[in-house]
Amino acid sequence: MQLIDEIMKRFKEQQVVQFATSDKEQPRVRPMSLIYMNKHFYMITGARGGKDAKKLQQLRVNPRFEYYMSLDGDKVNGFIRGAGDAFEVDDKTTKKRVYDAIDWAKGYFDRVDHPDYVLLELVHDGFSYRAPDDMEIKYLKL
C-alpha cells in the first residue's frame, strides 16, 4: 500500500484535530473539526467573529496551517500531522454541499448564506505519519 493511501484511509468524514495558525508573535492552536469529503479537506468557521474571526485574520496574512490528529493504538498512539495552505471557499455550490452534509453546521448558522458562515479548504503539501503501535515516523511531501 502506498503511504498516501495508508494516511488517507485514517480520515473519516469528520474528526477533531488541533489546528495551528500563526500570528505575528506566536503560533495559535485550537481544536477544530476537520471535514474530509470527496477527497477534499474543509473546516467550517466564523461562529465567533464571522469573517473577522482571529484565525481568519491570521490565515489571510499567512495561509500556512498545520494540524495534529491522534490515532489510538493498543500500546502506542500514532498520529497524522498535516500541513499546507488554507483558502476561503467562495463557490456557493461547494459551501452548500458541505453545509448540507454536516449536521452541526445548522446549529451555528441558520442558513447556508449566513454572513458569518466561512468554509475553508485545506490544501496539503505534506504529512508526517506514525501508525498506531509503530515507532517509525514517515514523511510524505506532496
Coordinates of C-alpha atoms in Angstrom, one line a residue:
M1 CA 0.0 0.0 0.0
Q2 CA 1.3 3.5 -0.9
L3 CA 1.9 5.8 2.1
I4 CA -0.7 8.3 0.8
D5 CA -3.3 5.6 0.8
E6 CA -2.3 4.5 4.3
I7 CA -2.7 8.1 5.5
M8 CA -6.0 8.8 3.7
K9 CA -7.7 5.7 5.0
R10 CA -7.4 7.1 8.5
F11 CA -9.7 10.0 7.8
K12 CA -13.4 9.9 8.5
E13 CA -15.9 12.4 7.2
Q14 CA -15.3 14.3 10.5
Q15 CA -12.6 14.3 13.1
V16 CA -11.4 16.8 15.7
V17 CA -7.8 18.0 15.2
Q18 CA -5.6 20.5 16.9
F19 CA -5.3 23.2 14.2
A20 CA -2.4 25.7 14.3
T21 CA -2.1 29.1 12.6
S22 CA 0.4 31.8 13.2
D23 CA 0.0 35.4 14.2
K24 CA 2.9 37.9 14.3
E25 CA 4.1 36.8 17.8
Q26 CA 3.5 33.1 18.1
P27 CA 1.6 30.0 16.9
R28 CA -2.1 29.7 17.8
V29 CA -3.6 26.3 18.3
R30 CA -7.3 25.4 18.7
P31 CA -9.5 22.3 18.4
M32 CA -11.4 22.2 15.1
S33 CA -13.5 19.7 13.1
L34 CA -11.7 18.6 10.0
I35 CA -14.1 17.5 7.3
Y36 CA -13.0 15.1 4.6
M37 CA -15.4 14.9 1.7
N38 CA -14.8 13.9 -2.0
K39 CA -11.0 13.8 -1.5
H40 CA -11.0 17.4 -0.2
F41 CA -10.4 18.7 3.3
Y42 CA -12.6 21.5 4.8
M43 CA -13.2 23.4 8.0
I44 CA -16.3 25.4 8.9
T45 CA -15.6 28.5 10.9
G46 CA -17.0 32.0 11.6
A47 CA -19.4 31.3 14.5
R48 CA -17.4 33.6 16.8
G49 CA -16.4 36.7 14.9
G50 CA -17.6 35.8 11.4
K51 CA -15.2 36.8 8.7
D52 CA -13.3 38.8 11.3
A53 CA -12.5 35.8 13.5
K54 CA -8.9 35.8 14.7
K55 CA -7.9 32.6 12.8
L56 CA -9.2 34.0 9.6
Q57 CA -7.3 37.2 10.1
Q58 CA -4.2 35.1 10.7
L59 CA -4.7 32.9 7.6
R60 CA -5.2 36.0 5.4
V61 CA -1.7 37.2 6.4
N62 CA -0.1 33.7 6.4
P63 CA -2.2 30.9 4.9
R64 CA 0.1 28.2 6.3
F65 CA -1.5 25.7 8.6
E66 CA -0.6 22.6 10.5
Y67 CA -2.8 20.2 12.4
Y68 CA -2.3 17.2 14.6
M69 CA -4.6 14.2 14.8
S70 CA -4.0 11.4 17.3
L71 CA -4.6 7.8 16.2
D72 CA -5.4 5.4 19.0
G73 CA -3.2 2.3 19.4
D74 CA -3.1 -0.6 21.8
K75 CA 0.3 0.2 23.2
V76 CA 1.5 3.4 21.4
N77 CA -0.7 6.0 19.8
G78 CA 0.0 7.1 16.3
F79 CA -0.6 10.5 14.7
I80 CA -1.1 12.4 11.5
R81 CA 0.3 15.9 11.1
G82 CA -0.9 17.7 8.0
A83 CA 0.5 20.9 6.6
G84 CA -0.3 23.2 3.7
D85 CA -2.3 26.3 2.8
A86 CA -5.8 27.2 3.8
F87 CA -8.2 29.1 1.4
E88 CA -11.6 30.6 1.9
V89 CA -14.1 29.0 -0.3
D90 CA -16.4 31.3 -2.3
D91 CA -18.0 28.7 -4.5
K92 CA -21.7 28.6 -3.4
T93 CA -22.2 25.0 -4.6
T94 CA -19.3 23.7 -2.5
K95 CA -20.4 25.8 0.5
K96 CA -23.9 24.4 0.3
R97 CA -22.8 20.8 -0.2
V98 CA -20.6 20.9 2.9
Y99 CA -23.3 22.8 4.9
D100 CA -26.0 20.2 4.0
A101 CA -23.7 17.3 4.9
I102 CA -22.6 18.5 8.3
D103 CA -25.5 18.4 10.7
W104 CA -23.9 20.6 13.4
A105 CA -23.3 23.5 10.9
K106 CA -27.0 24.3 11.1
G107 CA -26.7 24.8 14.9
Y108 CA -24.2 27.7 14.3
F109 CA -25.6 29.1 11.0
D110 CA -29.3 29.1 10.3
R111 CA -28.8 29.2 6.5
V112 CA -26.0 28.5 4.0
D113 CA -25.8 32.1 3.0
H114 CA -25.4 33.3 6.6
P115 CA -22.8 36.2 6.5
D116 CA -20.7 34.5 9.3
Y117 CA -20.5 31.1 7.6
V118 CA -17.0 30.7 6.3
L119 CA -15.8 27.5 4.7
L120 CA -12.0 26.9 4.5
E121 CA -10.4 24.4 2.1
L122 CA -7.1 22.9 3.3
V123 CA -4.7 22.1 0.5
H124 CA -1.9 19.9 1.9
D125 CA 1.7 19.9 0.8
G126 CA 2.8 17.3 3.2
F127 CA 2.1 14.8 6.0
S128 CA 4.0 13.3 8.9
Y129 CA 2.6 9.9 9.9
R130 CA 3.1 7.3 12.6
A131 CA 0.9 4.3 12.5
P132 CA -0.6 3.2 15.8
D133 CA 1.7 0.8 17.7
D134 CA 4.6 1.7 15.5
M135 CA 7.6 3.8 16.3
E136 CA 8.7 4.9 12.8
I137 CA 7.6 8.3 11.7
K138 CA 7.1 8.6 7.9
Y139 CA 7.2 11.8 5.9
L140 CA 5.3 12.5 2.7
K141 CA 5.9 15.6 0.6
L142 CA 3.2 16.3 -1.9

